[in-house]
PDB file of C-alpha atoms in Angstrom:
ATOM      1  CA  MET A   1      88.905  81.333  66.992  1.00  0.00           C
ATOM      2  CA  ASP A   2      86.473  84.266  67.558  1.00  0.00           C
ATOM      3  CA  LEU A   3      82.744  84.019  68.088  1.00  0.00           C
ATOM      4  CA  ASP A   4      81.274  87.473  67.531  1.00  0.00           C
ATOM      5  CA  SER A   5      77.657  88.469  67.416  1.00  0.00           C
ATOM      6  CA  GLU A   6      78.502  92.245  67.202  1.00  0.00           C
ATOM      7  CA  ASP A   7      81.940  92.951  66.222  1.00  0.00           C
ATOM      8  CA  VAL A   8      90.038  90.671  69.900  1.00  0.00           C
ATOM      9  CA  GLY A   9     141.621  90.026  61.430  1.00  0.00           C
ATOM     10  CA  ALA A  10     142.332  89.628  57.800  1.00  0.00           C
ATOM     11  CA  SER A  11     145.269  91.779  58.804  1.00  0.00           C
ATOM     12  CA  SER A  12     146.764  89.046  61.016  1.00  0.00           C
ATOM     13  CA  ARG A  13     149.850  87.426  59.529  1.00  0.00           C
ATOM     14  CA  LEU A  14     150.758  83.762  59.524  1.00  0.00           C
ATOM     15  CA  ARG A  15     154.395  82.879  60.097  1.00  0.00           C
ATOM     16  CA  SER A  16     155.933  80.093  58.083  1.00  0.00           C
ATOM     17  CA  SER A  17     156.902  76.996  60.008  1.00  0.00           C
ATOM     18  CA  SER A  18     160.260  77.143  58.245  1.00  0.00           C
ATOM     19  CA  ALA A  19     161.087  80.637  59.612  1.00  0.00           C
ATOM     20  CA  THR A  20     164.281  80.854  61.641  1.00  0.00           C
ATOM     21  CA  PRO A  21     163.410  80.957  65.362  1.00  0.00           C
ATOM     22  CA  PRO A  22     164.719  83.957  67.327  1.00  0.00           C
ATOM     23  CA  PRO A  23     167.948  83.345  69.262  1.00  0.00           C
ATOM     24  CA  ALA A  24     167.538  82.317  72.869  1.00  0.00           C
ATOM     25  CA  LYS A  25     168.093  85.046  75.399  1.00  0.00           C
ATOM     26  CA  LYS A  26     171.044  84.621  77.745  1.00  0.00           C
ATOM     27  CA  ALA A  27     170.992  85.316  81.438  1.00  0.00           C
ATOM     28  CA  ARG A  28     172.134  88.863  82.130  1.00  0.00           C
ATOM     29  CA  LEU A  29     174.514  89.355  85.043  1.00  0.00           C
ATOM     30  CA  ALA A  30     173.885  92.106  87.498  1.00  0.00           C
ATOM     31  CA  ASP A  31     175.319  95.427  86.478  1.00  0.00           C
ATOM     32  CA  GLU A  32     174.899  99.030  87.364  1.00  0.00           C
ATOM     33  CA  ASP A  33     171.444  99.120  85.723  1.00  0.00           C
ATOM     34  CA  ASP A  34     169.880  96.438  87.961  1.00  0.00           C
ATOM     35  CA  GLY A  35     171.228  97.880  91.177  1.00  0.00           C
ATOM     36  CA  GLY A  36     173.484  94.899  91.835  1.00  0.00           C
ATOM     37  CA  GLN A  37     170.592  92.599  92.682  1.00  0.00           C
ATOM     38  CA  GLY A  38     172.184  89.576  91.064  1.00  0.00           C
ATOM     39  CA  PRO A  39     171.464  87.624  87.892  1.00  0.00           C
ATOM     40  CA  VAL A  40     168.188  88.138  86.078  1.00  0.00           C
ATOM     41  CA  ALA A  41     166.428  84.884  85.207  1.00  0.00           C
ATOM     42  CA  GLY A  42     166.307  84.082  81.521  1.00  0.00           C
ATOM     43  CA  PRO A  43     165.387  81.005  79.501  1.00  0.00           C
ATOM     44  CA  SER A  44     168.592  79.270  80.542  1.00  0.00           C
ATOM     45  CA  SER A  45     167.987  79.844  84.270  1.00  0.00           C
ATOM     46  CA  ALA A  46     166.561  77.306  86.693  1.00  0.00           C
ATOM     47  CA  PRO A  47     162.875  76.505  86.034  1.00  0.00           C
ATOM     48  CA  GLY A  48     160.307  78.675  87.785  1.00  0.00           C
ATOM     49  CA  PRO A  49     156.747  77.815  88.773  1.00  0.00           C
ATOM     50  CA  ALA A  50     154.841  75.198  86.810  1.00  0.00           C
ATOM     51  CA  LYS A  51     153.361  76.432  83.556  1.00  0.00           C
ATOM     52  CA  GLY A  52     149.844  75.526  84.609  1.00  0.00           C
ATOM     53  CA  ALA A  53     150.118  77.482  87.845  1.00  0.00           C
ATOM     54  CA  SER A  54     151.439  80.496  85.953  1.00  0.00           C
ATOM     55  CA  ASN A  55     148.544  80.355  83.484  1.00  0.00           C
ATOM     56  CA  GLN A  56     146.004  80.131  86.318  1.00  0.00           C
ATOM     57  CA  ALA A  57     147.577  83.135  88.009  1.00  0.00           C
ATOM     58  CA  GLN A  58     147.392  85.111  84.792  1.00  0.00           C
ATOM     59  CA  LYS A  59     143.766  84.124  84.240  1.00  0.00           C
ATOM     60  CA  GLY A  60     142.817  85.094  87.778  1.00  0.00           C
ATOM     61  CA  LYS A  61     144.635  88.411  87.545  1.00  0.00           C
ATOM     62  CA  GLY A  62     142.313  91.199  86.560  1.00  0.00           C
ATOM     63  CA  LYS A  63     139.371  88.831  86.043  1.00  0.00           C
ATOM     64  CA  LYS A  64     136.130  90.771  85.898  1.00  0.00           C
ATOM     65  CA  LYS A  65     132.941  89.651  87.588  1.00  0.00           C
ATOM     66  CA  ARG A  66     130.461  88.343  85.053  1.00  0.00           C
ATOM     67  CA  LYS A  67     127.389  90.508  84.742  1.00  0.00           C
ATOM     68  CA  ILE A  68     123.955  88.919  84.936  1.00  0.00           C
ATOM     69  CA  ARG A  69     122.008  89.357  81.722  1.00  0.00           C
ATOM     70  CA  ARG A  70     118.565  90.703  82.483  1.00  0.00           C
ATOM     71  CA  PRO A  71     115.516  90.401  80.285  1.00  0.00           C
ATOM     72  CA  PRO A  72     114.516  93.592  78.470  1.00  0.00           C
ATOM     73  CA  PRO A  73     111.893  95.772  80.165  1.00  0.00           C
ATOM     74  CA  PRO A  74     108.274  94.943  79.333  1.00  0.00           C
ATOM     75  CA  GLU A  75     106.663  96.668  76.391  1.00  0.00           C
ATOM     76  CA  PRO A  76     104.946  99.883  77.551  1.00  0.00           C
ATOM     77  CA  GLY A  77     101.263  99.293  78.122  1.00  0.00           C
ATOM     78  CA  SER A  78     101.571  95.509  78.025  1.00  0.00           C
ATOM     79  CA  SER A  79     100.059  93.262  80.665  1.00  0.00           C
ATOM     80  CA  GLU A  80     103.494  92.776  82.260  1.00  0.00           C
ATOM     81  CA  ASP A  81     104.107  96.524  82.327  1.00  0.00           C
ATOM     82  CA  VAL A  82     100.730  97.224  83.944  1.00  0.00           C
ATOM     83  CA  ILE A  83     101.367  94.678  86.703  1.00  0.00           C
ATOM     84  CA  LEU A  84     104.937  95.878  87.300  1.00  0.00           C
ATOM     85  CA  ARG A  85     103.718  99.444  87.809  1.00  0.00           C
ATOM     86  CA  ASP A  86     101.137  98.217  90.327  1.00  0.00           C
ATOM     87  CA  VAL A  87     103.849  96.255  92.146  1.00  0.00           C
ATOM     88  CA  ILE A  88     106.206  99.236  92.289  1.00  0.00           C
ATOM     89  CA  GLU A  89     103.454 101.464  93.656  1.00  0.00           C
ATOM     90  CA  LEU A  90     102.593  98.915  96.352  1.00  0.00           C
ATOM     91  CA  LEU A  91     106.248  98.576  97.372  1.00  0.00           C
ATOM     92  CA  GLY A  92     106.528 102.327  97.941  1.00  0.00           C
ATOM     93  CA  GLY A  93     107.146 103.801  94.504  1.00  0.00           C
ATOM     94  CA  GLU A  94     110.251 104.370  92.425  1.00  0.00           C
ATOM     95  CA  GLU A  95     112.191 105.929  95.316  1.00  0.00           C
ATOM     96  CA  ALA A  96     111.674 102.863  97.500  1.00  0.00           C
ATOM     97  CA  ILE A  97     113.197 100.489  94.939  1.00  0.00           C
ATOM     98  CA  LYS A  98     116.011 102.784  93.757  1.00  0.00           C
ATOM     99  CA  ASN A  99     118.573 101.140  96.064  1.00  0.00           C
ATOM    100  CA  LEU A 100     117.555  97.680  94.896  1.00  0.00           C
ATOM    101  CA  GLU A 101     118.121  98.687  91.281  1.00  0.00           C
ATOM    102  CA  ALA A 102     121.489 100.288  92.084  1.00  0.00           C
ATOM    103  CA  GLU A 103     122.639  97.101  93.834  1.00  0.00           C
ATOM    104  CA  GLY A 104     121.221  94.851  91.125  1.00  0.00           C
ATOM    105  CA  LYS A 105     118.865  93.142  93.586  1.00  0.00           C
ATOM    106  CA  ASP A 106     115.582  93.915  91.869  1.00  0.00           C
ATOM    107  CA  TRP A 107     115.784  90.443  90.274  1.00  0.00           C
ATOM    108  CA  GLU A 108     117.038  88.588  93.370  1.00  0.00           C
ATOM    109  CA  SER A 109     113.977  86.886  94.789  1.00  0.00           C
ATOM    110  CA  PRO A 110     113.988  85.858  98.454  1.00  0.00           C
ATOM    111  CA  LEU A 111     111.597  83.005  97.572  1.00  0.00           C
ATOM    112  CA  GLU A 112     112.663  79.804  95.857  1.00  0.00           C
ATOM    113  CA  LYS A 113     110.380  78.022  93.420  1.00  0.00           C
ATOM    114  CA  GLY A 114     108.049  75.555  95.089  1.00  0.00           C
ATOM    115  CA  ARG A 115     108.021  77.329  98.435  1.00  0.00           C
ATOM    116  CA  ILE A 116     104.677  77.509 100.216  1.00  0.00           C
ATOM    117  CA  LEU A 117     103.938  80.403 102.554  1.00  0.00           C
ATOM    118  CA  GLU A 118     101.093  82.450 103.998  1.00  0.00           C
ATOM    119  CA  VAL A 119     100.640  86.118 103.102  1.00  0.00           C
ATOM    120  CA  VAL A 120      97.993  88.805 103.520  1.00  0.00           C
ATOM    121  CA  VAL A 121      96.671  90.303 100.280  1.00  0.00           C
ATOM    122  CA  ASP A 122      97.107  94.074 100.012  1.00  0.00           C
ATOM    123  CA  GLU A 123      95.186  94.903  96.850  1.00  0.00           C
ATOM    124  CA  LEU A 124      94.090  93.801  93.394  1.00  0.00           C
ATOM    125  CA  SER A 125      96.171  94.623  90.348  1.00  0.00           C
ATOM    126  CA  SER A 126      94.679  96.274  87.282  1.00  0.00           C
ATOM    127  CA  ASN A 127      94.575  92.810  85.681  1.00  0.00           C
ATOM    128  CA  GLY A 128      92.597  91.284  88.541  1.00  0.00           C
ATOM    129  CA  GLU A 129      95.344  89.310  90.319  1.00  0.00           C
ATOM    130  CA  ALA A 130      95.934  89.831  94.015  1.00  0.00           C
ATOM    131  CA  ILE A 131      99.181  91.448  95.163  1.00  0.00           C
ATOM    132  CA  ALA A 132     100.693  90.750  98.577  1.00  0.00           C
ATOM    133  CA  ARG A 133     103.875  92.106 100.130  1.00  0.00           C
ATOM    134  CA  VAL A 134     106.397  89.601 101.462  1.00  0.00           C
ATOM    135  CA  PRO A 135     106.797  90.023 105.243  1.00  0.00           C
ATOM    136  CA  SER A 136     110.011  91.699 106.429  1.00  0.00           C
ATOM    137  CA  THR A 137     110.719  88.597 108.507  1.00  0.00           C
ATOM    138  CA  ILE A 138     111.252  86.735 105.226  1.00  0.00           C
ATOM    139  CA  SER A 139     112.852  89.483 103.139  1.00  0.00           C
ATOM    140  CA  PRO A 140     114.468  92.714 104.389  1.00  0.00           C
ATOM    141  CA  ASN A 141     114.127  94.107 100.853  1.00  0.00           C
ATOM    142  CA  PRO A 142     110.751  95.055  99.343  1.00  0.00           C
ATOM    143  CA  TRP A 143     109.267  92.174  97.378  1.00  0.00           C
ATOM    144  CA  ALA A 144     105.742  91.209  96.327  1.00  0.00           C
ATOM    145  CA  ILE A 145     103.775  88.124  95.320  1.00  0.00           C
ATOM    146  CA  LEU A 146     101.174  87.954  92.554  1.00  0.00           C
ATOM    147  CA  VAL A 147      98.454  85.331  93.047  1.00  0.00           C
ATOM    148  CA  PRO A 148      95.056  84.786  91.348  1.00  0.00           C
ATOM    149  CA  PHE A 149      91.630  84.227  92.914  1.00  0.00           C
ATOM    150  CA  ALA A 150      92.322  86.113  96.163  1.00  0.00           C
ATOM    151  CA  LEU A 151      90.926  89.379  97.538  1.00  0.00           C
ATOM    152  CA  PRO A 152      92.319  92.286  99.572  1.00  0.00           C
ATOM    153  CA  GLY A 153      92.497  91.565 103.306  1.00  0.00           C
ATOM    154  CA  GLU A 154      92.472  87.795 102.865  1.00  0.00           C
ATOM    155  CA  THR A 155      95.090  85.537 104.389  1.00  0.00           C
ATOM    156  CA  VAL A 156      96.078  83.004 101.738  1.00  0.00           C
ATOM    157  CA  ARG A 157      98.512  80.129 101.363  1.00  0.00           C
ATOM    158  CA  VAL A 158     100.412  80.271  98.071  1.00  0.00           C
ATOM    159  CA  ARG A 159     103.007  78.222  96.173  1.00  0.00           C
ATOM    160  CA  ILE A 160     105.745  80.061  94.256  1.00  0.00           C
ATOM    161  CA  TYR A 161     106.246  78.883  90.656  1.00  0.00           C
ATOM    162  CA  ALA A 162     108.270  81.730  89.069  1.00  0.00           C
ATOM    163  CA  ASN A 163     110.278  84.832  89.954  1.00  0.00           C
ATOM    164  CA  VAL A 164     110.442  88.039  87.925  1.00  0.00           C
ATOM    165  CA  ARG A 165     111.482  91.614  88.620  1.00  0.00           C
ATOM    166  CA  LEU A 166     110.445  92.771  92.118  1.00  0.00           C
ATOM    167  CA  HIS A 167     107.822  90.045  92.529  1.00  0.00           C
ATOM    168  CA  SER A 168     107.101  86.331  92.443  1.00  0.00           C
ATOM    169  CA  LEU A 169     104.282  84.488  90.693  1.00  0.00           C
ATOM    170  CA  ALA A 170     102.307  82.000  92.765  1.00  0.00           C
ATOM    171  CA  ASP A 171      99.399  79.577  92.654  1.00  0.00           C
ATOM    172  CA  LEU A 172      96.632  79.819  95.217  1.00  0.00           C
ATOM    173  CA  VAL A 173      96.751  76.818  97.539  1.00  0.00           C
ATOM    174  CA  GLU A 174      94.157  77.820 100.115  1.00  0.00           C
ATOM    175  CA  VAL A 175      92.186  80.810 101.357  1.00  0.00           C
ATOM    176  CA  VAL A 176      93.001  80.607 105.065  1.00  0.00           C
ATOM    177  CA  LYS A 177      90.952  83.622 106.144  1.00  0.00           C
ATOM    178  CA  PRO A 178      88.457  84.956 103.559  1.00  0.00           C
ATOM    179  CA  ASN A 179      87.229  88.513 103.244  1.00  0.00           C
ATOM    180  CA  GLU A 180      83.600  87.887 104.114  1.00  0.00           C
ATOM    181  CA  GLU A 181      82.500  91.429 103.262  1.00  0.00           C
ATOM    182  CA  MET A 182      83.944  91.403  99.752  1.00  0.00           C
ATOM    183  CA  ARG A 183      83.754  87.763  98.661  1.00  0.00           C
ATOM    184  CA  ASP A 184      80.518  86.701  96.966  1.00  0.00           C
ATOM    185  CA  ASP A 185      79.033  83.206  97.191  1.00  0.00           C
ATOM    186  CA  SER A 186      78.014  82.867  93.540  1.00  0.00           C
ATOM    187  CA  ARG A 187      81.108  84.595  92.125  1.00  0.00           C
ATOM    188  CA  MET A 188      84.378  85.801  93.563  1.00  0.00           C
ATOM    189  CA  LEU A 189      83.275  89.442  93.671  1.00  0.00           C
ATOM    190  CA  SER A 190      79.858  91.012  93.781  1.00  0.00           C
ATOM    191  CA  TYR A 191      78.929  92.964  90.676  1.00  0.00           C
ATOM    192  CA  ASP A 192      78.879  96.291  92.544  1.00  0.00           C
ATOM    193  CA  THR A 193      82.421  95.674  93.800  1.00  0.00           C
ATOM    194  CA  GLN A 194      83.532  94.866  90.264  1.00  0.00           C
ATOM    195  CA  LEU A 195      82.230  98.232  89.069  1.00  0.00           C
ATOM    196  CA  GLN A 196      84.180 100.030  91.801  1.00  0.00           C
ATOM    197  CA  LEU A 197      87.379  98.205  90.880  1.00  0.00           C
ATOM    198  CA  LYS A 198      86.946  99.053  87.187  1.00  0.00           C
ATOM    199  CA  GLN A 199      86.727 102.717  88.105  1.00  0.00           C
ATOM    200  CA  ARG A 200      89.983 102.381  90.051  1.00  0.00           C
ATOM    201  CA  ILE A 201      91.640 100.694  87.041  1.00  0.00           C
ATOM    202  CA  VAL A 202      90.800 103.668  84.813  1.00  0.00           C
ATOM    203  CA  GLU A 203      92.213 106.057  87.437  1.00  0.00           C
ATOM    204  CA  LYS A 204      95.507 104.149  87.528  1.00  0.00           C
ATOM    205  CA  ALA A 205      95.640 104.014  83.722  1.00  0.00           C
ATOM    206  CA  TYR A 206      95.492 107.816  83.527  1.00  0.00           C
ATOM    207  CA  LYS A 207      98.124 108.103  86.257  1.00  0.00           C
ATOM    208  CA  ASN A 208     100.575 105.632  84.702  1.00  0.00           C
ATOM    209  CA  PHE A 209     100.125 106.110  80.963  1.00  0.00           C
ATOM    210  CA  SER A 210      98.541 109.465  80.142  1.00  0.00           C
ATOM    211  CA  GLY A 211     101.686 111.516  80.700  1.00  0.00           C
ATOM    212  CA  LEU A 212      99.510 114.274  82.140  1.00  0.00           C
ATOM    213  CA  PRO A 213     100.101 116.048  85.451  1.00  0.00           C
ATOM    214  CA  PRO A 214      97.502 115.116  88.090  1.00  0.00           C
ATOM    215  CA  SER A 215      95.962 118.594  87.868  1.00  0.00           C
ATOM    216  CA  LEU A 216      94.934 117.976  84.262  1.00  0.00           C
ATOM    217  CA  VAL A 217      93.423 114.523  84.795  1.00  0.00           C
ATOM    218  CA  PRO A 218      89.625 114.821  85.042  1.00  0.00           C
ATOM    219  CA  PRO A 219      87.738 112.995  87.802  1.00  0.00           C
ATOM    220  CA  ILE A 220      86.805 109.455  86.769  1.00  0.00           C
ATOM    221  CA  LEU A 221      83.078 108.926  87.005  1.00  0.00           C
ATOM    222  CA  PRO A 222      81.541 105.712  88.374  1.00  0.00           C
ATOM    223  CA  THR A 223      81.349 102.763  85.985  1.00  0.00           C
ATOM    224  CA  ILE A 224      77.977 102.424  84.271  1.00  0.00           C
ATOM    225  CA  ALA A 225      76.396  99.118  85.212  1.00  0.00           C
ATOM    226  CA  SER A 226      75.077  96.660  82.674  1.00  0.00           C
ATOM    227  CA  PRO A 227      71.405  95.722  82.957  1.00  0.00           C
ATOM    228  CA  LYS A 228      72.533  92.093  82.891  1.00  0.00           C
ATOM    229  CA  THR A 229      75.202  90.497  85.069  1.00  0.00           C
ATOM    230  CA  TYR A 230      75.085  87.183  83.154  1.00  0.00           C
ATOM    231  CA  GLY A 231      74.556  86.374  79.475  1.00  0.00           C
ATOM    232  CA  TYR A 232      75.590  89.823  78.265  1.00  0.00           C
ATOM    233  CA  ARG A 233      78.936  89.331  76.519  1.00  0.00           C
ATOM    234  CA  THR A 234      78.638  89.466  72.729  1.00  0.00           C
ATOM    235  CA  LYS A 235      82.104  88.131  71.922  1.00  0.00           C
ATOM    236  CA  ILE A 236      84.213  85.283  73.284  1.00  0.00           C
ATOM    237  CA  THR A 237      87.489  83.848  71.976  1.00  0.00           C
ATOM    238  CA  PRO A 238      87.908  80.134  72.747  1.00  0.00           C
ATOM    239  CA  HIS A 239      91.394  78.707  72.225  1.00  0.00           C
ATOM    240  CA  PHE A 240      92.802  75.263  71.500  1.00  0.00           C
ATOM    241  CA  ASP A 241      96.281  73.772  71.270  1.00  0.00           C
ATOM    242  CA  LEU A 242      96.693  71.166  68.553  1.00  0.00           C
ATOM    243  CA  PRO A 243     100.004  70.197  66.925  1.00  0.00           C
ATOM    244  CA  PRO A 244     100.254  70.263  63.113  1.00  0.00           C
ATOM    245  CA  VAL A 245      99.119  67.049  61.398  1.00  0.00           C
ATOM    246  CA  ALA A 246     102.728  66.057  60.616  1.00  0.00           C
ATOM    247  CA  LYS A 247     103.674  66.254  64.296  1.00  0.00           C
ATOM    248  CA  ARG A 248     100.634  64.606  65.823  1.00  0.00           C
ATOM    249  CA  LYS A 249     101.045  61.387  67.752  1.00  0.00           C
ATOM    250  CA  GLU A 250      98.809  58.350  67.564  1.00  0.00           C
ATOM    251  CA  SER A 251      97.903  58.988  71.196  1.00  0.00           C
ATOM    252  CA  ASP A 252      96.493  62.440  70.337  1.00  0.00           C
ATOM    253  CA  ASP A 253      92.716  62.036  70.479  1.00  0.00           C
ATOM    254  CA  PRO A 254      90.872  64.948  68.811  1.00  0.00           C
ATOM    255  CA  ALA A 255      87.792  64.126  70.898  1.00  0.00           C
ATOM    256  CA  LYS A 256      89.785  64.994  74.022  1.00  0.00           C
ATOM    257  CA  LEU A 257      91.176  68.253  72.633  1.00  0.00           C
ATOM    258  CA  PRO A 258      90.575  71.022  75.217  1.00  0.00           C
ATOM    259  CA  ILE A 259      88.743  73.986  73.687  1.00  0.00           C
ATOM    260  CA  GLY A 260      88.132  76.941  75.949  1.00  0.00           C
ATOM    261  CA  PHE A 261      90.118  79.567  77.805  1.00  0.00           C
ATOM    262  CA  GLY A 262      93.670  79.731  79.137  1.00  0.00           C
ATOM    263  CA  GLU A 263      94.381  78.674  82.674  1.00  0.00           C
ATOM    264  CA  LYS A 264      95.535  81.489  84.909  1.00  0.00           C
ATOM    265  CA  GLY A 265      99.309  81.750  84.937  1.00  0.00           C
ATOM    266  CA  ARG A 266      99.739  78.790  82.574  1.00  0.00           C
ATOM    267  CA  ARG A 267     100.157  78.236  78.855  1.00  0.00           C
ATOM    268  CA  LYS A 268      97.453  75.618  78.943  1.00  0.00           C
ATOM    269  CA  VAL A 269      93.849  75.586  77.769  1.00  0.00           C
ATOM    270  CA  MET A 270      91.005  74.596  80.086  1.00  0.00           C
ATOM    271  CA  ASP A 271      88.078  72.897  78.345  1.00  0.00           C
ATOM    272  CA  ILE A 272      84.937  75.070  78.531  1.00  0.00           C
ATOM    273  CA  GLU A 273      81.582  73.862  77.237  1.00  0.00           C
ATOM    274  CA  GLU A 274      79.612  76.985  78.186  1.00  0.00           C
ATOM    275  CA  CYS A 275      80.432  80.564  79.150  1.00  0.00           C
ATOM    276  CA  VAL A 276      77.933  81.962  81.657  1.00  0.00           C
ATOM    277  CA  ILE A 277      78.584  85.594  80.743  1.00  0.00           C
ATOM    278  CA  ALA A 278      78.229  85.021  76.972  1.00  0.00           C
ATOM    279  CA  THR A 279      74.922  85.642  75.210  1.00  0.00           C
ATOM    280  CA  PRO A 280      72.627  82.647  74.582  1.00  0.00           C
ATOM    281  CA  VAL A 281      73.322  82.914  70.829  1.00  0.00           C
ATOM    282  CA  LEU A 282      77.030  82.281  71.369  1.00  0.00           C
ATOM    283  CA  ASN A 283      76.469  79.409  73.768  1.00  0.00           C
ATOM    284  CA  GLN A 284      74.080  77.763  71.328  1.00  0.00           C
ATOM    285  CA  ALA A 285      76.671  77.969  68.521  1.00  0.00           C
ATOM    286  CA  LEU A 286      79.600  76.837  70.676  1.00  0.00           C
ATOM    287  CA  PRO A 287      78.947  73.021  70.703  1.00  0.00           C
ATOM    288  CA  GLY A 288      78.836  72.773  66.905  1.00  0.00           C
ATOM    289  CA  ILE A 289      81.961  74.833  66.479  1.00  0.00           C
ATOM    290  CA  ARG A 290      83.809  72.738  69.051  1.00  0.00           C
ATOM    291  CA  GLU A 291      82.834  69.616  67.144  1.00  0.00           C
ATOM    292  CA  ASN A 292      84.014  71.030  63.817  1.00  0.00           C
ATOM    293  CA  VAL A 293      87.406  71.926  65.281  1.00  0.00           C
ATOM    294  CA  ARG A 294      87.865  68.392  66.549  1.00  0.00           C
TER     295      ARG A 294
END
C-alpha cells in the first residue's frame, strides 16, 4: 500500500524366480597357488562374523564425511550483500577471512541463539544497523554482531536471535554506556550526523559496487541538507499482514489489524498511526486509508 504525493536403469535386468541357482562353491584346499596357507573358506566352511557386523563394517569402510549445505550467496547489491561487505571490511577484509572460508568456519558461529552479552559498537553499516566485533576472549576467529538502535563507541547488551555468515543478528537489550556526543535526545542521531553518515554510505557504495579503481572514483561531496528535518517525506509505504478471507479465524479482529512499518529484524508489522517525517497531507489521509483496509 503506497501513499504518494509526488511519485517503492531401464537397462537393468530382472531374473526369473524360477532360474536355476548357481552351484555352491566348494572349499579349495591349499595348493601351490595359495602358498600352502591352508584351506580357503568357502560357503561350506565354518561360519564367520555375524552378517550384521559385516554389513556395518562395509558401511563404515570408505564412508565420506557429509558436507554441510550452505545457503547461496546473497544477490549482488541486495540488503544482505551490502551488510556482508561491511562486516567483511570490519573484520579485516577478504584476506582476514580467507582461512575461515578454507576451513569451512565462516558459518560456524561462536554464539548460540538466546545468548546475552556485552559488546562495544565499532561502526554503523550502510543500512543503519550497528556492527560490533566479538571479543577474542569469546571467539579466536573473527566474528561480528549486527544490532539495531546502537551507535559507534557505545557499550550495549544484546541478545542473539540468529546466525548467518561471519556474523550474528541480535536484539538490543540495553545501552550500558551511551555515546553522549553522537546520541540525540529527540532522535537517535542528530540531523548533521545523519548527513555525514549518508556521505560515507555513498563512498562505500562506489568502493564495493562501481567496479572502478580508487583513482577513478571522484570525491564524494557533502550531503545536501533538507530545509525540513520533519514533515518532509512525500511517500510512505505502510504494510499490513492479513490472511485471505478463506483462512481467517473467528478470533481475527480487523479492528486490531496492525498497519504500519516492519519491526527491525522481524517479519512483523508495528502499528503506526502517524509518521513524523511524512508530509501533513499524507498524515491527514492515513487514518481514512487505515479504516478502509480494516
